[in-house]
mmCIF file of C-alpha atoms in Angstrom:
data_model
loop_
_atom_site.group_PDB
_atom_site.id
_atom_site.type_symbol
_atom_site.label_atom_id
_atom_site.label_comp_id
_atom_site.label_asym_id
_atom_site.label_seq_id
_atom_site.Cartn_x
_atom_site.Cartn_y
_atom_site.Cartn_z
ATOM 1 C CA PRO A 1 0.000 0.000 0.000
ATOM 2 C CA VAL A 2 1.007 3.602 -0.609
ATOM 3 C CA VAL A 3 0.291 5.956 2.289
ATOM 4 C CA GLU A 4 0.356 9.713 1.821
ATOM 5 C CA ASP A 5 1.454 11.455 5.012
ATOM 6 C CA GLY A 6 -0.154 14.793 5.771
ATOM 7 C CA ASN A 7 0.329 17.277 8.600
ATOM 8 C CA GLY A 8 -3.191 18.581 8.182
ATOM 9 C CA GLU A 9 -6.402 17.356 6.622
ATOM 10 C CA GLU A 10 -5.590 18.709 3.189
ATOM 11 C CA SER A 11 -1.798 18.923 3.161
ATOM 12 C CA VAL A 12 -0.137 15.871 1.657
ATOM 13 C CA GLY A 13 3.470 14.825 2.073
ATOM 14 C CA ALA A 14 5.616 12.277 0.286
ATOM 15 C CA PRO A 15 4.117 8.799 -0.149
ATOM 16 C CA ARG A 16 5.410 5.945 2.008
ATOM 17 C CA TYR A 17 5.548 2.470 0.546
ATOM 18 C CA LEU A 18 4.666 -0.281 3.016
ATOM 19 C CA PRO A 19 5.664 -3.867 2.091
ATOM 20 C CA VAL A 20 2.419 -5.819 2.227
ATOM 21 C CA GLU A 21 4.246 -8.863 3.601
ATOM 22 C CA ASP A 22 5.024 -6.925 6.804
ATOM 23 C CA ILE A 23 1.453 -5.744 7.476
ATOM 24 C CA ASN A 24 -1.020 -7.645 9.645
ATOM 25 C CA GLU A 25 -3.582 -4.882 10.211
ATOM 26 C CA PHE A 26 -4.102 -1.122 10.135
ATOM 27 C CA TYR A 27 -5.393 1.136 12.926
ATOM 28 C CA VAL A 28 -7.089 4.322 11.764
ATOM 29 C CA PHE A 29 -7.280 7.095 14.386
ATOM 30 C CA GLY A 30 -7.772 10.037 12.033
ATOM 31 C CA SER A 31 -9.622 10.756 8.816
ATOM 32 C CA LEU A 32 -8.926 8.348 5.965
ATOM 33 C CA ARG A 33 -9.597 8.721 2.279
ATOM 34 C CA ALA A 34 -9.428 5.441 0.388
ATOM 35 C CA ASN A 35 -11.144 3.844 -2.603
ATOM 36 C CA SER A 36 -12.581 0.370 -3.084
ATOM 37 C CA SER A 37 -9.433 -0.794 -4.867
ATOM 38 C CA LEU A 38 -7.519 -0.478 -1.598
ATOM 39 C CA PHE A 39 -10.047 -2.525 0.361
ATOM 40 C CA ASN A 40 -10.243 -5.158 -2.383
ATOM 41 C CA PHE A 41 -6.461 -5.419 -2.208
ATOM 42 C CA LEU A 42 -6.432 -5.611 1.604
ATOM 43 C CA GLY A 43 -9.157 -8.255 1.511
ATOM 44 C CA GLN A 44 -7.113 -10.368 -0.879
ATOM 45 C CA LYS A 45 -4.079 -10.074 1.401
ATOM 46 C CA ASP A 46 -6.134 -10.862 4.552
ATOM 47 C CA ILE A 47 -5.353 -7.489 6.182
ATOM 48 C CA ALA A 48 -7.897 -5.951 8.552
ATOM 49 C CA VAL A 49 -8.511 -2.227 9.118
ATOM 50 C CA HIS A 50 -9.781 -1.015 12.500
ATOM 51 C CA PHE A 51 -11.420 2.393 12.869
ATOM 52 C CA PHE A 52 -11.555 4.664 15.920
ATOM 53 C CA ASP A 53 -13.344 7.996 16.258
ATOM 54 C CA TYR A 54 -11.882 11.304 17.428
ATOM 55 C CA TYR A 55 -12.389 10.294 21.063
ATOM 56 C CA GLU A 56 -10.487 7.024 20.488
ATOM 57 C CA ASN A 57 -13.641 4.907 20.774
ATOM 58 C CA TYR A 58 -13.556 1.784 18.609
ATOM 59 C CA THR A 59 -16.200 2.145 15.881
ATOM 60 C CA GLY A 60 -15.721 -0.893 13.658
ATOM 61 C CA SER A 61 -13.463 -2.949 11.439
ATOM 62 C CA PHE A 62 -13.028 -3.891 7.827
ATOM 63 C CA MET A 63 -12.458 -7.642 8.026
ATOM 64 C CA PRO A 64 -11.466 -9.829 5.057
ATOM 65 C CA LYS A 65 -13.921 -12.578 4.219
ATOM 66 C CA ASP A 66 -13.876 -15.658 6.445
ATOM 67 C CA SER A 67 -12.096 -18.436 4.607
ATOM 68 C CA LEU A 68 -12.110 -20.875 7.541
ATOM 69 C CA LEU A 69 -15.833 -21.043 8.280
ATOM 70 C CA SER A 70 -17.004 -24.414 9.601
ATOM 71 C CA GLY A 71 -20.625 -25.374 10.121
ATOM 72 C CA ARG A 72 -19.592 -28.073 12.583
ATOM 73 C CA MET A 73 -17.616 -25.566 14.672
ATOM 74 C CA LEU A 74 -20.498 -23.085 14.629
ATOM 75 C CA LEU A 75 -22.907 -25.739 15.903
ATOM 76 C CA ALA A 76 -20.471 -26.833 18.631
ATOM 77 C CA GLN A 77 -19.842 -23.244 19.734
ATOM 78 C CA THR A 78 -23.574 -22.508 19.827
ATOM 79 C CA SER A 79 -24.255 -25.716 21.750
ATOM 80 C CA ALA A 80 -21.629 -24.797 24.355
ATOM 81 C CA PHE A 81 -23.248 -21.386 24.806
ATOM 82 C CA GLN A 82 -26.738 -22.846 25.196
ATOM 83 C CA ASN A 83 -25.581 -25.402 27.774
ATOM 84 C CA LYS A 84 -25.637 -23.373 31.014
ATOM 85 C CA LYS A 85 -23.031 -25.525 32.772
ATOM 86 C CA LYS A 86 -20.612 -25.449 29.838
ATOM 87 C CA ARG A 87 -21.054 -21.728 29.305
ATOM 88 C CA LEU A 88 -20.447 -20.993 32.973
ATOM 89 C CA LEU A 89 -17.344 -23.199 33.059
ATOM 90 C CA ILE A 90 -15.833 -21.494 30.002
ATOM 91 C CA ALA A 91 -16.700 -18.045 31.366
ATOM 92 C CA GLN A 92 -15.075 -18.938 34.701
ATOM 93 C CA LYS A 93 -11.879 -19.908 32.878
ATOM 94 C CA PHE A 94 -11.711 -16.495 31.201
ATOM 95 C CA ILE A 95 -11.902 -14.691 34.559
ATOM 96 C CA GLU A 96 -9.571 -17.137 36.306
ATOM 97 C CA SER A 97 -6.986 -16.505 33.589
ATOM 98 C CA ALA A 98 -7.459 -12.743 33.776
ATOM 99 C CA ALA A 99 -7.059 -12.781 37.565
ATOM 100 C CA TYR A 100 -3.936 -14.953 37.225
ATOM 101 C CA ASN A 101 -2.344 -12.398 34.893
ATOM 102 C CA MET A 102 -3.359 -9.484 37.138
ATOM 103 C CA ILE A 103 -1.679 -11.201 40.090
ATOM 104 C CA LYS A 104 1.449 -11.853 38.011
ATOM 105 C CA ASN A 105 1.633 -8.135 37.182
ATOM 106 C CA LEU A 106 1.272 -7.144 40.828
ATOM 107 C CA GLN A 107 3.822 -9.714 42.020
ATOM 108 C CA TYR A 108 6.355 -8.318 39.539
ATOM 109 C CA TYR A 109 6.037 -4.810 41.025
ATOM 110 C CA ASN A 110 5.768 -6.104 44.580
ATOM 111 C CA ARG A 111 9.224 -7.630 44.148
ATOM 112 C CA ARG A 112 10.465 -4.233 43.018
ATOM 113 C CA GLY A 113 9.480 -2.247 46.061
ATOM 114 C CA LYS A 114 5.816 -1.455 45.382
ATOM 115 C CA ASP A 115 3.841 -2.625 48.404
ATOM 116 C CA VAL A 116 0.833 -4.319 46.801
ATOM 117 C CA GLU A 117 0.898 -7.521 48.889
ATOM 118 C CA ASP A 118 -2.480 -6.786 50.512
ATOM 119 C CA ILE A 119 -4.099 -6.189 47.122
ATOM 120 C CA ILE A 120 -2.662 -9.455 45.790
ATOM 121 C CA ASP A 121 -4.183 -11.319 48.765
ATOM 122 C CA ILE A 122 -7.608 -9.737 48.203
ATOM 123 C CA ILE A 123 -7.611 -10.683 44.503
ATOM 124 C CA LYS A 124 -6.519 -14.242 45.369
ATOM 125 C CA GLY A 125 -9.445 -14.431 47.778
ATOM 126 C CA TYR A 126 -11.932 -13.367 45.103
ATOM 127 C CA ALA A 127 -10.327 -15.690 42.537
ATOM 128 C CA ALA A 128 -10.679 -18.657 44.891
ATOM 129 C CA LYS A 129 -14.441 -18.109 44.903
ATOM 130 C CA LEU A 130 -14.800 -18.133 41.096
ATOM 131 C CA PRO A 131 -15.381 -21.919 40.777
ATOM 132 C CA GLN A 132 -18.292 -21.623 43.250
ATOM 133 C CA THR A 133 -20.219 -19.055 41.191
ATOM 134 C CA VAL A 134 -23.524 -20.462 39.952
ATOM 135 C CA SER A 135 -24.380 -17.980 37.177
ATOM 136 C CA VAL A 136 -22.641 -15.764 34.654
ATOM 137 C CA GLN A 137 -24.217 -12.728 36.343
ATOM 138 C CA GLU A 138 -22.670 -13.685 39.699
ATOM 139 C CA LEU A 139 -19.377 -14.351 37.939
ATOM 140 C CA MET A 140 -19.427 -10.891 36.347
ATOM 141 C CA GLY A 141 -20.058 -9.371 39.770
ATOM 142 C CA THR A 142 -17.004 -11.132 41.194
ATOM 143 C CA GLU A 143 -14.985 -10.070 38.151
ATOM 144 C CA GLY A 144 -15.983 -6.471 38.810
ATOM 145 C CA MET A 145 -14.689 -6.671 42.375
ATOM 146 C CA ILE A 146 -11.418 -8.249 41.175
ATOM 147 C CA ARG A 147 -10.898 -5.527 38.595
ATOM 148 C CA GLN A 148 -11.717 -2.690 41.006
ATOM 149 C CA THR A 149 -9.253 -4.089 43.533
ATOM 150 C CA TYR A 150 -6.664 -4.451 40.772
ATOM 151 C CA TYR A 151 -7.152 -0.846 39.684
ATOM 152 C CA ASP A 152 -6.553 0.259 43.288
ATOM 153 C CA ALA A 153 -2.967 -0.931 42.823
ATOM 154 C CA PHE A 154 -2.347 1.411 39.886
ATOM 155 C CA ASN A 155 -1.815 4.400 42.193
ATOM 156 C CA LEU A 156 0.792 2.414 44.114
ATOM 157 C CA ILE A 157 2.632 1.206 41.003
ATOM 158 C CA LEU A 158 2.657 4.470 39.045
ATOM 159 C CA ASN A 159 5.169 7.100 40.128
ATOM 160 C CA ASP A 160 3.901 10.420 38.773
ATOM 161 C CA PHE A 161 0.299 9.756 37.724
ATOM 162 C CA GLU A 162 -2.865 8.830 39.603
ATOM 163 C CA MET A 163 -5.690 6.789 38.206
ATOM 164 C CA GLY A 164 -8.490 7.790 40.579
ATOM 165 C CA SER A 165 -11.768 6.079 39.704
ATOM 166 C CA ARG A 166 -12.225 4.320 36.370
ATOM 167 C CA THR A 167 -13.792 6.686 33.829
ATOM 168 C CA LYS A 168 -14.480 5.583 30.263
ATOM 169 C CA GLN A 169 -16.686 7.806 28.120
ATOM 170 C CA PRO A 170 -14.874 10.076 28.210
ATOM 171 C CA PRO A 171 -11.706 9.274 30.201
ATOM 172 C CA GLN A 172 -11.061 12.001 32.772
ATOM 173 C CA ASN A 173 -7.309 11.663 33.303
ATOM 174 C CA GLU A 174 -4.116 10.330 31.765
ATOM 175 C CA VAL A 175 -4.218 6.793 33.179
ATOM 176 C CA ASN A 176 -7.849 6.316 32.176
ATOM 177 C CA ALA A 177 -7.006 7.632 28.721
ATOM 178 C CA LEU A 178 -4.341 4.942 28.316
ATOM 179 C CA ILE A 179 -6.648 2.182 29.575
ATOM 180 C CA SER A 180 -9.306 3.266 27.076
ATOM 181 C CA PHE A 181 -6.757 3.506 24.276
ATOM 182 C CA GLY A 182 -5.815 -0.075 25.158
ATOM 183 C CA MET A 183 -9.075 -1.129 23.486
ATOM 184 C CA MET A 184 -6.668 -2.113 20.722
ATOM 185 C CA CYS A 185 -6.343 -5.414 22.595
ATOM 186 C CA TYR A 186 -9.920 -6.163 21.535
ATOM 187 C CA THR A 187 -9.034 -5.781 17.869
ATOM 188 C CA LEU A 188 -5.927 -7.945 18.289
ATOM 189 C CA CYS A 189 -8.152 -10.686 19.689
ATOM 190 C CA LEU A 190 -10.653 -10.180 16.875
ATOM 191 C CA CYS A 191 -7.936 -10.749 14.280
ATOM 192 C CA ALA A 192 -6.725 -13.847 16.140
ATOM 193 C CA ILE A 193 -10.287 -15.254 16.132
ATOM 194 C CA HIS A 194 -10.512 -14.497 12.414
ATOM 195 C CA GLN A 195 -7.616 -16.899 11.859
ATOM 196 C CA THR A 196 -9.608 -19.770 13.426
ATOM 197 C CA GLN A 197 -12.960 -21.419 12.745
ATOM 198 C CA LEU A 198 -14.553 -19.735 15.772
ATOM 199 C CA ASN A 199 -17.422 -17.305 15.311
ATOM 200 C CA PRO A 200 -16.593 -13.952 16.995
ATOM 201 C CA THR A 201 -20.262 -13.135 17.727
ATOM 202 C CA ILE A 202 -20.907 -16.141 20.004
ATOM 203 C CA SER A 203 -19.386 -15.472 23.422
ATOM 204 C CA PHE A 204 -19.569 -17.025 26.880
ATOM 205 C CA LEU A 205 -18.702 -14.359 29.454
ATOM 206 C CA HIS A 206 -20.173 -11.297 27.754
ATOM 207 C CA THR A 207 -23.710 -11.724 26.487
ATOM 208 C CA PRO A 208 -23.798 -12.030 22.695
ATOM 209 C CA GLY A 209 -25.346 -8.868 21.312
ATOM 210 C CA GLU A 210 -26.205 -7.152 18.090
ATOM 211 C CA ARG A 211 -23.413 -5.517 16.093
ATOM 212 C CA ARG A 212 -20.450 -6.552 18.226
ATOM 213 C CA TYR A 213 -17.837 -9.293 18.268
ATOM 214 C CA SER A 214 -18.400 -10.274 21.894
ATOM 215 C CA LEU A 215 -16.077 -13.307 21.856
ATOM 216 C CA ALA A 216 -13.194 -10.861 21.327
ATOM 217 C CA LEU A 217 -14.307 -9.094 24.526
ATOM 218 C CA ASP A 218 -14.150 -12.420 26.373
ATOM 219 C CA ILE A 219 -10.632 -13.204 25.178
ATOM 220 C CA ALA A 220 -9.378 -9.648 25.686
ATOM 221 C CA GLU A 221 -10.102 -10.019 29.419
ATOM 222 C CA VAL A 222 -7.260 -12.545 29.603
ATOM 223 C CA PHE A 223 -4.701 -10.535 27.682
ATOM 224 C CA LYS A 224 -5.338 -6.933 28.746
ATOM 225 C CA PRO A 225 -3.225 -7.241 31.924
ATOM 226 C CA VAL A 226 -0.166 -8.587 30.087
ATOM 227 C CA ILE A 227 -0.460 -6.627 26.838
ATOM 228 C CA ILE A 228 -2.004 -3.280 27.826
ATOM 229 C CA ASP A 229 -1.401 -2.737 31.550
ATOM 230 C CA ARG A 230 2.289 -3.611 31.385
ATOM 231 C CA VAL A 231 2.721 -1.081 28.603
ATOM 232 C CA ILE A 232 0.898 1.563 30.665
ATOM 233 C CA PHE A 233 3.179 0.998 33.663
ATOM 234 C CA LYS A 234 6.268 1.068 31.457
ATOM 235 C CA VAL A 235 5.574 4.186 29.398
ATOM 236 C CA LEU A 236 4.506 6.239 32.435
ATOM 237 C CA ASN A 237 7.157 5.135 34.941
ATOM 238 C CA LYS A 238 9.955 5.413 32.375
ATOM 239 C CA LYS A 239 8.560 8.818 31.322
ATOM 240 C CA GLU A 240 8.232 7.727 27.698
ATOM 241 C CA ILE A 241 4.761 9.286 27.834
ATOM 242 C CA GLN A 242 4.401 12.547 29.789
ATOM 243 C CA GLU A 243 1.858 15.312 30.343
ATOM 244 C CA LYS A 244 2.735 16.818 26.951
ATOM 245 C CA HIS A 245 1.428 13.718 25.202
ATOM 246 C CA PHE A 246 -2.174 14.315 26.315
ATOM 247 C CA ASP A 247 -4.820 16.773 25.186
ATOM 248 C CA ARG A 248 -7.326 18.088 27.719
ATOM 249 C CA LYS A 249 -10.466 19.717 26.370
ATOM 250 C CA LEU A 250 -14.182 19.735 27.205
ATOM 251 C CA ASN A 251 -13.758 17.597 30.324
ATOM 252 C CA LYS A 252 -11.876 14.901 28.394
ATOM 253 C CA CYS A 253 -8.316 13.602 28.508
ATOM 254 C CA LEU A 254 -7.026 11.925 25.339
ATOM 255 C CA LEU A 255 -3.667 10.865 23.938
ATOM 256 C CA ASN A 256 -2.404 13.184 21.220
ATOM 257 C CA GLN A 257 -0.837 11.979 17.991
ATOM 258 C CA SER A 258 2.701 11.734 19.343
ATOM 259 C CA GLY A 259 1.470 9.885 22.445
ATOM 260 C CA LYS A 260 -0.449 7.357 20.331
ATOM 261 C CA LYS A 261 2.645 6.579 18.296
ATOM 262 C CA ILE A 262 4.740 5.991 21.425
ATOM 263 C CA PHE A 263 2.106 3.740 22.943
#
């Protein structure tokens, strides 16, 4: 693909040639002008394009056609969802794995002088109760308590920034802005699902809904701590991302262009 770099909406710089063999997917955070020839080409090369609006909210994806569809897999996946015991067991495994990775993150920083031992113990206590949950709703409630406890550790791990309470739409401060920007983990999981015979709309933890790939939400729960949160801790504590990399306007805090590239 040929990409024309511009400093403004109308100004166009020199084209950049990107070897198609090195591209897995594109993330579009600004305005994009493209014709159908580009998307036909990307579809042939199995390259996805993910779109985000001005406020960094994920809005949708261009996904190449599914070449691995399997009727047998679809029936098995649907059957597992409809079986309450199977669905609950699979959903429990997602949260158990997420809690495991959260604890691993906290243990890493606990060994490096951040006193988060009490928080680790609280999360372990909640995690021990996961196998006893009797419904997905109860499981989601326990997951919410695990995640809130986990977020309490952010203020102890981060040196110069405070998270405060979790705010999403819009994020109110720098840490929340980075967590929201980490929605990219969802699209990574979506592309991974696309390379299997699984159907991304049939999920087990999150309720399948209209117009969303809810299985990617399920899987992202597992990987957000190790892919997104570790990056957040690194870029803030090593001062790779600083105050100058955020824009504050109209009661919102968002990464600017230079901050997005660093992240």
